[in-house]
Short mmCIF file of C-alpha atoms and ligand atoms in Angstrom, two decimals:
data_model
loop_
_atom_site.label_atom_id
_atom_site.label_comp_id
_atom_site.label_asym_id
_atom_site.label_seq_id
_atom_site.Cartn_x
_atom_site.Cartn_y
_atom_site.Cartn_z
CA MET B 15 44.93 136.61 69.72
CA LYS B 16 45.60 136.55 73.39
CA ASP B 17 45.19 132.75 73.29
CA MET B 18 47.61 132.55 70.38
CA ARG B 19 50.20 134.59 72.33
CA THR B 20 49.69 132.34 75.28
CA LEU B 21 50.22 129.29 73.10
CA ILE B 22 53.36 130.75 71.53
CA GLY B 23 54.58 131.68 74.99
CA LEU B 24 53.99 128.19 76.27
CA PHE B 25 55.72 126.75 73.19
CA LEU B 26 58.79 128.97 73.67
CA PHE B 27 58.85 128.19 77.41
CA GLY B 28 58.71 124.47 76.56
CA CYS B 29 61.58 124.90 74.09
CA CYS B 30 63.65 126.68 76.73
CA MET B 31 62.90 123.95 79.23
CA PHE B 32 63.87 121.32 76.67
CA VAL B 33 67.11 123.11 75.79
CA SER B 34 68.04 123.75 79.39
CA LEU B 35 67.24 120.19 80.44
CA ASP B 36 69.31 118.95 77.53
CA MET B 37 72.18 121.18 78.60
CA VAL B 38 71.95 119.88 82.13
CA GLN B 39 72.03 116.33 80.83
CA CYS B 40 74.94 117.19 78.58
CA ALA B 41 76.80 118.83 81.46
CA THR B 42 76.03 115.79 83.60
CA SER B 43 77.38 113.43 81.00
CA ILE B 44 80.58 115.48 80.77
CA LYS B 45 80.76 115.50 84.55
CA THR B 46 80.24 111.73 84.70
CA ARG B 47 83.08 111.18 82.22
CA PRO B 48 85.95 112.73 84.11
CA ASN B 49 89.55 112.21 83.10
CA ILE B 50 91.48 109.91 85.41
CA VAL B 51 95.16 110.26 86.33
CA PHE B 52 96.30 107.31 88.44
CA LEU B 53 99.70 108.01 89.99
CA MET B 54 101.30 105.04 91.71
CA ALA B 55 104.66 104.76 93.41
CA ASP B 56 106.39 101.48 94.21
CA ASP B 57 106.80 100.64 97.92
CA HIS B 58 105.88 104.10 99.22
CA ALA B 59 104.60 103.66 102.77
CA ALA B 60 101.84 106.02 103.93
CA HIS B 61 103.91 106.90 107.00
CA ALA B 62 106.42 108.57 104.67
CA ILE B 63 103.83 111.16 103.54
CA SER B 64 103.34 114.22 105.73
CA ALA B 65 99.57 114.27 105.06
CA TYR B 66 99.54 110.88 106.84
CA GLY B 67 101.42 112.30 109.80
CA SER B 68 104.95 111.37 108.77
CA VAL B 69 107.57 112.36 111.33
CA ILE B 70 110.44 111.55 108.98
CA ASN B 71 109.79 113.67 105.87
CA LYS B 72 107.67 116.39 104.25
CA THR B 73 105.77 115.83 101.02
CA PRO B 74 104.11 119.18 100.14
CA ASN B 75 102.85 118.14 96.73
CA LEU B 76 101.22 114.91 97.90
CA ASP B 77 99.80 116.88 100.81
CA ARG B 78 98.14 119.15 98.26
CA LEU B 79 96.08 116.19 97.02
CA ALA B 80 95.00 115.48 100.60
CA GLN B 81 94.11 119.15 101.23
CA GLU B 82 92.13 119.43 98.00
CA GLY B 83 90.67 115.92 98.11
CA MET B 84 90.16 112.86 100.32
CA ARG B 85 92.68 110.89 102.37
CA PHE B 86 91.86 107.24 102.91
CA ASP B 87 93.24 106.08 106.25
CA ARG B 88 92.31 102.43 105.85
CA CYS B 89 93.16 101.37 102.32
CA PHE B 90 94.91 97.99 102.04
CA ALA B 91 96.62 95.68 99.57
CA VAL B 92 95.19 92.14 99.63
CA ASN B 93 98.55 90.55 98.69
CA SER B 94 101.34 92.90 99.66
CA ILE B 95 103.86 92.55 96.89
CA CYS B 96 104.52 94.46 93.67
CA THR B 97 103.37 92.32 90.74
CA PRO B 98 100.25 90.83 92.39
CA SER B 99 99.06 94.27 93.53
CA ARG B 100 99.37 95.59 89.98
CA ALA B 101 97.35 92.66 88.59
CA THR B 102 94.69 93.22 91.27
CA ILE B 103 94.44 96.94 90.49
CA LEU B 104 93.99 96.23 86.77
CA THR B 105 91.41 93.46 87.18
CA GLY B 106 89.52 94.29 90.37
CA LYS B 107 90.17 90.70 91.40
CA TYR B 108 92.20 88.79 93.97
CA SER B 109 95.42 86.99 92.99
CA HIS B 110 93.86 83.51 92.91
CA ILE B 111 91.36 84.73 90.28
CA ASN B 112 93.62 86.92 88.09
CA GLY B 113 96.39 84.31 88.05
CA VAL B 114 99.14 86.46 89.60
CA PRO B 115 99.81 85.30 93.19
CA VAL B 116 103.57 85.91 92.91
CA PHE B 117 105.58 86.97 89.84
CA ASN B 118 103.54 85.02 87.34
CA ARG B 119 103.17 86.43 83.85
CA PHE B 120 99.94 88.42 83.63
CA ASP B 121 97.53 87.02 81.06
CA GLY B 122 96.80 90.20 79.12
CA SER B 123 93.83 88.64 77.33
CA GLN B 124 91.67 88.99 80.45
CA PRO B 125 89.41 92.02 80.98
CA THR B 126 90.98 95.00 82.73
CA VAL B 127 89.86 98.44 83.81
CA ALA B 128 91.96 99.92 80.98
CA LYS B 129 90.18 97.75 78.38
CA HIS B 130 86.74 98.70 79.66
CA LEU B 131 87.57 102.41 79.68
CA GLN B 132 89.20 102.23 76.24
CA ALA B 133 86.19 100.43 74.73
CA SER B 134 83.86 103.09 76.15
CA GLY B 135 85.74 105.95 74.51
CA TYR B 136 88.59 106.81 76.85
CA TYR B 137 92.07 107.45 75.50
CA THR B 138 94.28 105.23 77.65
CA GLY B 139 97.96 105.34 78.54
CA MET B 140 100.39 103.36 80.70
CA ILE B 141 103.72 104.99 81.57
CA GLY B 142 106.44 103.66 83.88
CA LYS B 143 106.79 100.49 85.91
CA TRP B 144 104.59 97.64 84.70
CA HIS B 145 106.38 94.49 85.97
CA LEU B 146 103.71 92.03 84.83
CA GLY B 147 105.83 89.95 82.46
CA SER B 148 103.60 90.47 79.42
CA ASP B 149 102.97 93.45 77.19
CA PRO B 150 100.34 95.95 78.39
CA THR B 151 96.91 95.51 76.81
CA GLY B 152 94.01 97.97 76.74
CA PHE B 153 96.26 101.01 76.26
CA ASP B 154 96.36 103.33 73.25
CA GLN B 155 99.89 104.23 74.28
CA TRP B 156 102.36 102.51 76.55
CA THR B 157 105.97 103.06 77.50
CA VAL B 158 107.08 100.78 80.32
CA LEU B 159 110.24 99.81 82.16
CA PRO B 160 111.41 96.24 81.50
CA GLY B 161 110.98 94.29 84.75
CA GLN B 162 112.03 96.41 87.72
CA GLY B 163 113.75 98.89 85.43
CA ALA B 164 116.75 101.08 86.27
CA TYR B 165 116.90 104.37 88.17
CA PHE B 166 119.48 105.95 85.88
CA ASN B 167 119.36 106.12 82.07
CA PRO B 168 116.68 103.41 81.98
CA ASP B 169 115.62 101.32 79.01
CA PHE B 170 111.91 101.45 78.19
CA LEU B 171 109.74 99.05 76.21
CA VAL B 172 107.30 100.42 73.64
CA PRO B 173 105.18 98.48 71.10
CA ALA B 174 107.88 98.96 68.47
CA GLY B 175 110.78 97.75 70.61
CA ARG B 176 113.18 99.06 73.22
CA LYS B 177 114.66 102.51 73.74
CA LYS B 178 117.03 104.05 76.27
CA ILE B 179 116.24 107.45 77.74
CA GLU B 180 118.98 109.43 79.47
CA GLY B 181 118.19 110.81 82.90
CA TYR B 182 116.58 109.82 86.21
CA ALA B 183 113.60 107.44 86.13
CA THR B 184 111.19 109.55 88.21
CA ASP B 185 111.83 112.67 86.08
CA ILE B 186 111.59 110.71 82.82
CA ILE B 187 108.34 108.95 83.75
CA THR B 188 106.79 112.35 84.57
CA ASP B 189 108.06 113.82 81.27
CA LEU B 190 106.52 110.87 79.39
CA ALA B 191 103.22 111.26 81.28
CA ILE B 192 103.07 114.97 80.37
CA ASP B 193 103.90 114.12 76.75
CA PHE B 194 100.99 111.64 76.75
CA LEU B 195 98.66 114.37 78.03
CA LYS B 196 99.96 116.95 75.54
CA ASN B 197 99.58 114.68 72.55
CA ARG B 198 96.25 113.04 73.43
CA PRO B 199 93.22 113.48 71.16
CA LYS B 200 91.37 116.41 72.71
CA ASP B 201 87.88 115.07 71.98
CA GLN B 202 88.17 112.04 74.28
CA PRO B 203 88.35 111.72 78.05
CA PHE B 204 91.65 110.12 79.14
CA PHE B 205 92.81 107.48 81.58
CA LEU B 206 96.50 107.64 82.45
CA MET B 207 98.34 105.16 84.65
CA CYS B 208 101.65 106.76 85.64
CA HIS B 209 103.68 104.29 87.69
CA HIS B 210 106.92 105.36 89.30
CA LYS B 211 109.74 102.93 89.94
CA ALA B 212 110.75 104.83 93.07
CA PRO B 213 111.22 104.30 95.93
CA HIS B 214 111.74 100.54 95.33
CA ARG B 215 115.02 98.88 96.37
CA PRO B 216 117.90 99.55 95.60
CA TRP B 217 116.79 103.08 96.70
CA GLU B 218 118.99 105.10 94.34
CA PRO B 219 118.23 108.84 94.59
CA ASP B 220 119.39 111.48 92.12
CA ALA B 221 122.19 113.81 93.23
CA LYS B 222 119.91 116.75 94.13
CA HIS B 223 117.70 114.79 96.52
CA LYS B 224 120.54 112.65 97.86
CA ALA B 225 122.25 115.86 98.97
CA MET B 226 119.07 116.96 100.80
CA PHE B 227 119.17 113.86 103.01
CA ALA B 228 122.93 113.33 103.38
CA GLY B 229 123.76 113.42 107.07
CA ARG B 230 120.16 114.09 108.07
CA ASN B 231 119.17 112.27 111.26
CA ILE B 232 115.91 110.35 110.74
CA PRO B 233 113.90 109.50 113.91
CA GLU B 234 113.79 105.76 114.60
CA PRO B 235 110.38 104.04 114.70
CA ALA B 236 109.08 102.77 118.07
CA THR B 237 109.27 99.11 117.01
CA LEU B 238 112.74 99.11 115.41
CA ARG B 239 114.04 96.83 118.17
CA ASP B 240 110.98 94.56 118.37
CA ASP B 241 112.04 91.28 120.02
CA TYR B 242 109.20 89.33 118.33
CA SER B 243 108.09 87.76 121.61
CA THR B 244 104.63 86.14 121.38
CA ARG B 245 104.79 86.22 117.54
CA SER B 246 104.91 83.21 115.20
CA ASP B 247 108.07 81.47 113.99
CA ALA B 248 107.46 83.14 110.64
CA LEU B 249 108.53 86.49 112.01
CA HIS B 250 111.58 85.00 113.74
CA GLU B 251 112.70 83.27 110.52
CA ASN B 252 112.29 86.19 108.11
CA ARG B 253 115.33 87.73 106.47
CA GLN B 254 114.25 91.30 105.78
CA ARG B 255 115.78 92.94 108.82
CA VAL B 256 117.41 96.34 108.73
CA PHE B 257 120.16 95.42 111.21
CA GLU B 258 121.03 92.00 109.84
CA ASP B 259 120.03 91.72 106.20
CA LEU B 260 120.92 94.95 104.40
CA THR B 261 123.83 94.25 102.07
CA ARG B 262 126.87 96.37 101.22
CA SER B 263 125.03 97.14 97.98
CA ASP B 264 121.93 98.37 99.87
CA LEU B 265 124.15 100.49 102.12
CA LYS B 266 125.98 101.93 99.06
CA LEU B 267 129.39 100.90 100.38
CA LEU B 268 132.23 101.26 97.89
CA PRO B 269 134.25 98.13 97.01
CA PRO B 270 138.04 98.05 97.19
CA ALA B 271 139.63 99.42 94.02
CA GLY B 272 139.96 96.87 91.22
CA THR B 273 137.11 94.60 92.41
CA THR B 274 135.17 93.56 89.28
CA GLY B 275 133.03 90.77 87.81
CA PRO B 276 131.81 87.94 90.06
CA ALA B 277 134.10 89.08 92.88
CA LEU B 278 132.36 92.46 92.87
CA ASN B 279 128.91 90.84 93.10
CA GLU B 280 130.09 88.62 95.91
CA TRP B 281 131.50 91.65 97.77
CA LEU B 282 128.32 93.69 97.30
CA ASN B 283 126.04 90.90 98.53
CA VAL B 284 127.76 90.55 101.89
CA LYS B 285 125.64 91.61 104.90
CA PRO B 286 128.34 93.50 106.82
CA THR B 287 128.84 93.07 110.56
CA GLU B 288 131.33 95.93 110.63
CA VAL B 289 131.73 98.98 108.44
CA GLU B 290 134.53 101.49 108.19
CA ILE B 291 133.43 105.09 107.76
CA VAL B 292 135.21 108.43 107.75
CA GLU B 293 133.93 110.88 110.37
CA ASN B 294 135.39 114.37 110.76
CA GLY B 295 138.33 113.28 108.62
CA GLN B 296 139.04 110.26 110.85
CA LYS B 297 138.54 106.58 109.93
CA LYS B 298 136.17 104.79 112.27
CA THR B 299 134.94 101.20 112.43
CA LEU B 300 131.28 100.73 113.33
CA ARG B 301 130.08 97.56 115.06
CA GLY B 302 127.14 96.39 117.15
CA GLU B 303 124.51 98.93 118.16
CA GLU B 304 126.48 101.83 116.61
CA LEU B 305 126.44 99.97 113.28
CA ASN B 306 122.72 99.20 113.66
CA ARG B 307 121.87 102.87 114.09
CA TRP B 308 124.03 103.79 111.11
CA LYS B 309 122.38 101.15 108.89
CA TYR B 310 118.90 102.47 109.67
CA GLN B 311 120.03 106.00 108.80
CA ARG B 312 121.64 104.94 105.52
CA TYR B 313 118.54 102.97 104.53
CA MET B 314 116.10 105.77 105.29
CA GLN B 315 118.21 108.61 103.86
CA ASP B 316 118.21 106.98 100.42
CA TYR B 317 114.59 105.80 100.61
CA LEU B 318 113.32 109.25 101.59
CA ALA B 319 115.49 111.01 99.01
CA CYS B 320 113.85 108.83 96.31
CA ILE B 321 110.43 109.87 97.63
CA GLN B 322 111.34 113.56 97.58
CA SER B 323 111.85 113.29 93.83
CA VAL B 324 108.45 111.58 93.46
CA ASP B 325 106.87 114.41 95.45
CA ASP B 326 108.52 117.07 93.27
CA ASN B 327 107.39 115.27 90.14
CA VAL B 328 103.80 114.87 91.32
CA GLY B 329 103.87 118.65 91.88
CA ARG B 330 105.13 119.16 88.33
CA LEU B 331 102.26 117.07 86.93
CA LEU B 332 99.64 118.85 89.07
CA ASP B 333 101.00 122.21 87.91
CA TRP B 334 100.74 121.06 84.30
CA LEU B 335 97.10 120.04 84.79
CA ASP B 336 96.41 123.47 86.36
CA ALA B 337 98.16 125.37 83.59
CA ASN B 338 96.19 123.47 80.94
CA GLY B 339 92.76 123.86 82.52
CA LEU B 340 92.43 120.14 83.23
CA SER B 341 92.35 120.07 87.04
CA GLU B 342 88.59 120.69 87.32
CA ASN B 343 87.42 117.61 85.42
CA THR B 344 90.26 115.22 86.25
CA ILE B 345 90.31 112.74 89.10
CA VAL B 346 93.86 112.52 90.42
CA ILE B 347 94.81 109.56 92.59
CA TYR B 348 98.08 108.98 94.40
CA THR B 349 98.82 105.56 95.81
CA SER B 350 101.52 102.91 96.12
CA ASP B 351 101.31 99.23 95.14
CA GLN B 352 101.58 98.40 98.86
CA GLY B 353 103.06 99.78 102.05
CA PHE B 354 106.59 99.23 103.34
CA PHE B 355 108.39 98.59 106.61
CA LEU B 356 110.46 101.66 107.45
CA GLY B 357 112.31 99.88 110.23
CA ASP B 358 108.94 98.98 111.81
CA HIS B 359 109.37 95.61 113.61
CA GLY B 360 113.05 95.96 112.65
CA LEU B 361 112.14 95.28 109.00
CA TYR B 362 112.42 96.64 105.50
CA ASP B 363 110.35 95.39 102.51
CA LYS B 364 106.68 94.33 102.77
CA ARG B 365 104.94 90.88 102.36
CA PHE B 366 103.73 90.37 105.96
CA MET B 367 100.11 91.12 106.85
CA TYR B 368 101.20 93.71 109.43
CA GLU B 369 99.85 97.25 109.04
CA PRO B 370 102.94 99.10 107.69
CA SER B 371 103.18 96.54 104.88
CA ILE B 372 99.54 96.26 103.77
CA LYS B 373 98.46 99.87 104.27
CA MET B 374 98.42 101.80 101.00
CA PRO B 375 98.44 105.58 100.81
CA PHE B 376 95.32 106.54 98.84
CA LEU B 377 94.71 110.21 98.11
CA VAL B 378 91.98 111.24 95.68
CA ARG B 379 91.22 114.71 94.33
CA TRP B 380 88.04 115.30 92.33
CA PRO B 381 86.90 118.94 92.38
CA GLY B 382 83.15 119.39 92.79
CA VAL B 383 82.62 115.81 93.97
CA ILE B 384 85.01 115.26 96.87
CA LYS B 385 84.90 117.65 99.80
CA PRO B 386 88.39 119.18 100.15
CA GLY B 387 90.37 118.01 103.16
CA SER B 388 88.10 115.06 103.92
CA VAL B 389 89.28 111.88 105.64
CA GLN B 390 87.85 108.43 105.01
CA LYS B 391 88.02 105.73 107.68
CA SER B 392 85.99 102.99 105.93
CA LEU B 393 87.87 99.87 104.81
CA ALA B 394 89.03 100.08 101.19
CA ILE B 395 91.11 97.47 99.33
CA ASN B 396 93.02 97.51 96.05
CA PRO B 397 90.40 95.36 94.21
CA ASP B 398 88.12 98.43 94.70
CA PHE B 399 90.16 100.68 92.40
CA ALA B 400 88.96 99.26 89.05
CA PRO B 401 85.24 99.34 89.99
CA THR B 402 85.70 102.92 91.24
CA PHE B 403 87.15 104.14 87.95
CA LEU B 404 84.44 102.37 85.98
CA GLU B 405 81.61 103.82 88.02
CA ALA B 406 83.18 107.29 88.03
CA SER B 407 83.26 107.15 84.22
CA GLY B 408 79.60 106.15 84.06
CA LEU B 409 80.16 102.46 83.31
CA ALA B 410 78.58 99.48 85.00
CA VAL B 411 80.89 97.36 87.18
CA PRO B 412 81.23 93.80 85.82
CA LYS B 413 79.76 91.26 88.23
CA ASP B 414 82.94 89.19 88.40
CA MET B 415 85.03 92.07 89.77
CA GLN B 416 85.59 91.34 93.45
CA GLY B 417 86.12 94.91 94.62
CA ARG B 418 83.46 97.49 95.22
CA SER B 419 83.26 101.02 93.85
CA LEU B 420 84.47 103.65 96.32
CA LEU B 421 82.31 106.29 94.62
CA PRO B 422 79.80 106.65 97.49
CA LEU B 423 82.67 107.10 99.93
CA LEU B 424 84.24 109.72 97.66
CA LYS B 425 80.93 111.59 97.64
CA GLY B 426 80.92 111.58 101.44
CA GLN B 427 78.17 108.97 101.73
CA GLN B 428 78.49 106.07 104.16
CA PRO B 429 76.58 103.07 102.74
CA PRO B 430 75.09 101.13 105.69
CA ASN B 431 76.29 97.80 104.31
CA TRP B 432 79.90 98.79 103.68
CA ARG B 433 82.47 96.03 104.38
CA THR B 434 83.72 95.60 107.93
CA SER B 435 86.43 93.05 107.08
CA PHE B 436 88.64 91.87 104.23
CA TYR B 437 90.69 88.82 103.25
CA TYR B 438 94.47 88.87 102.77
CA ARG B 439 96.81 86.23 101.33
CA TYR B 440 100.56 86.16 100.74
CA TYR B 441 102.15 83.41 98.58
CA HIS B 442 105.86 84.06 97.96
CA ASP B 443 107.60 81.44 100.16
CA PRO B 444 110.51 81.35 100.78
CA GLY B 445 110.91 84.20 98.29
CA ASN B 446 113.73 86.68 98.59
CA HIS B 447 113.35 87.17 102.33
CA ASN B 448 112.31 83.77 103.65
CA THR B 449 108.84 85.11 104.40
CA ARG B 450 106.28 82.39 105.14
CA VAL B 451 102.99 82.01 103.30
CA HIS B 452 100.00 83.18 105.28
CA TYR B 453 96.46 84.36 105.00
CA GLY B 454 94.08 86.12 107.32
CA VAL B 455 91.28 88.53 108.01
CA ARG B 456 91.40 92.15 109.13
CA THR B 457 88.33 93.82 110.57
CA ASP B 458 87.87 97.38 111.80
CA THR B 459 89.25 96.31 115.17
CA HIS B 460 91.13 92.99 114.90
CA LYS B 461 93.49 90.96 112.75
CA LEU B 462 93.79 87.17 112.63
CA ILE B 463 96.69 85.67 110.66
CA TYR B 464 97.25 81.99 109.84
CA TYR B 465 100.73 80.76 108.86
CA TRP B 466 99.39 77.55 107.45
CA LYS B 467 102.68 75.78 106.72
CA LYS B 468 103.54 76.30 110.39
CA ASP B 469 100.00 75.79 111.65
CA GLN B 470 100.51 78.90 113.80
CA TRP B 471 98.12 81.78 114.35
CA GLU B 472 98.45 85.41 115.41
CA LEU B 473 95.65 87.58 116.78
CA PHE B 474 96.00 91.33 117.29
CA ASP B 475 93.65 93.81 118.92
CA LEU B 476 94.29 96.80 116.66
CA GLN B 477 92.68 99.29 119.02
CA ALA B 478 94.57 98.30 122.16
CA ASP B 479 97.77 97.37 120.32
CA PRO B 480 98.04 99.35 117.06
CA HIS B 481 101.71 98.39 116.61
CA GLU B 482 100.78 94.66 116.64
CA LEU B 483 103.29 93.66 119.30
CA ARG B 484 101.13 91.32 121.42
CA ASN B 485 99.85 88.15 119.82
CA LEU B 486 96.73 87.27 121.82
CA TYR B 487 95.97 83.98 120.12
CA ASN B 488 96.82 81.91 123.19
CA ASP B 489 94.92 84.14 125.61
CA PRO B 490 91.86 82.11 126.81
CA GLN B 491 89.82 85.31 127.11
CA GLN B 492 90.10 85.80 123.37
CA LYS B 493 88.38 82.51 122.48
CA PRO B 494 85.02 84.07 121.50
CA THR B 495 86.79 86.71 119.36
CA ILE B 496 88.92 84.04 117.67
CA GLU B 497 85.86 81.87 116.92
CA LYS B 498 84.08 84.84 115.39
CA LEU B 499 87.08 85.80 113.26
CA LYS B 500 87.52 82.24 112.02
CA VAL B 501 83.89 82.18 110.91
CA GLU B 502 84.44 85.49 109.11
CA LEU B 503 87.63 84.20 107.51
CA ALA B 504 85.80 81.13 106.19
CA ARG B 505 82.94 83.29 104.94
CA LEU B 506 85.30 85.59 103.04
CA ARG B 507 87.21 82.68 101.51
CA LYS B 508 83.97 81.18 100.27
CA GLU B 509 82.65 84.49 98.95
CA LEU B 510 85.90 85.05 97.04
CA ASN B 511 85.99 81.52 95.57
CA GLU B 512 89.26 80.87 97.34
CA GLU B 513 90.05 77.23 96.68
CA ASP B 514 93.75 77.22 97.55
CA LYS B 515 94.48 76.95 93.85
CA PHE B 516 97.95 78.41 94.24
CA ALA B 517 98.72 76.92 97.63
CA ASP B 518 101.89 75.17 96.50
CA GLN B 519 102.44 76.72 93.12
CA LEU B 520 105.29 79.12 92.81
CA PRO B 521 106.82 80.38 89.59
CA ALA B 522 109.99 78.52 88.65
CA ASP B 523 112.25 81.55 89.12
CA GLY B 524 110.56 83.00 92.20
CA VAL B 525 112.81 86.00 91.87
CA ASP B 526 111.89 89.57 92.64
CA GLY B 527 113.86 90.76 89.67
CA PRO B 528 113.43 91.65 86.01
CA PHE B 529 111.27 89.20 84.15
CA PRO B 530 113.30 87.43 81.44
CA ASP B 531 112.30 88.90 78.09
CA LYS B 532 111.60 85.42 76.72
CA LYS B 533 108.50 85.31 78.90
CA ARG B 534 107.02 88.34 77.24
CA ILE B 535 104.34 87.77 74.66
CA ALA B 536 103.58 89.19 71.23
CA PRO B 537 103.47 91.74 69.73
CA THR B 538 106.79 92.75 71.21
CA THR B 539 109.11 89.78 71.45
CA LEU B 540 112.42 91.26 72.43
CA1 CA V 127 106.00 97.35 95.36
#
């Protein structure tokens, strides 16, 4: 009898063990299939986020992601321009592999992170700026801006056609993202890409946020008056300078009454060398250095006001996740498709391989996995995003993806063989700003850039010269460093199958504007 009791006891204990192990496995599988909310702004530089030490604005809601998650300090775009970065994020591949070096139409038949997640059981959505010239694929639901889209009362494309939504783009995109979350099937994990249009040029804030920045004095960056000495001709020739290249349209100047049609466009496109303003009720004409200072202020006031709306709206989405019990098992990412020059080197826009342009903000919150308030210094690049989402959802990373999952870094591990360099290439030449093609390598400590049409090089010591003001390429003492970097550059190009396929191929339009609808593909031919 005693033996029988022992046997029954052992049997029951075994059952309990089986059940509890099963529950652990079940809990693990839920934990390995987290929801993913990928929030991306357009042209939002990390140095306009207070968690990154901004001295020009405060972003309390983005800061919340940094406080509750991980801030990546060295995350970079491998081709710093809107459409290519989006194609890279979707595919985990460089531009020369995914076919989008400039504003080429994205071939939506290729594998993407959204397709992999959808096929494995995720409910997938794409809301906001898409700008890839073809219809989104791999999404159960999509509502996207046509081309660059409009800030006010924008049109949106959906599978069934086109619809206009009244309001301000950043608010509307957040409303649509929340609608997607509300209406999703509750028995599937979800993957949401929510892409804001803001703060992309023409930097049009809504009235509330415009008022917050009107008249505010924004500190000038240290390199606003960079004289470009020692740098390549490419920097001297560029036309993306705050003092010289902002147009009347960028500066929101009002045309004389009655100016319409082509005359209005002509007036707006002028880069003014004098501007008449009203100050304390008196008319005043600004010229020279006074005008320069004013232009920088006008540029930044609008840019930062656009960001303040993004910050508010990220807060609204985070609050919604909290209120609906979704924060615990949802990875929330905030990033931008690239960085942006905020007057750094006297520039606006991006494109160049300099730090303010290629550095992406990358904030990740994942409760229970990421240590709150952690900071990551390892090199990350935008081809890493797709592999990260796949591995986080329990999927294998396809071998042809060129990025690497950031999951170990998110868990606080430091793999001994993590990358110590990455390859960069920019193709859009002359493009909208007469920016020269170039490629290069960035390591933890140095950057080597080759402007191959000019056959000119730049070398920067990022530790001694973080603002990249002194090109050391012609310094004889740097010869060993240069040799080493050239070997590394060649190694990376080989590893990435870089065969200069797009060296001289630019799209016929080459315009950083809305893609003509005729280039869109089925099922929505509008
Ligand atoms: Ca962009």
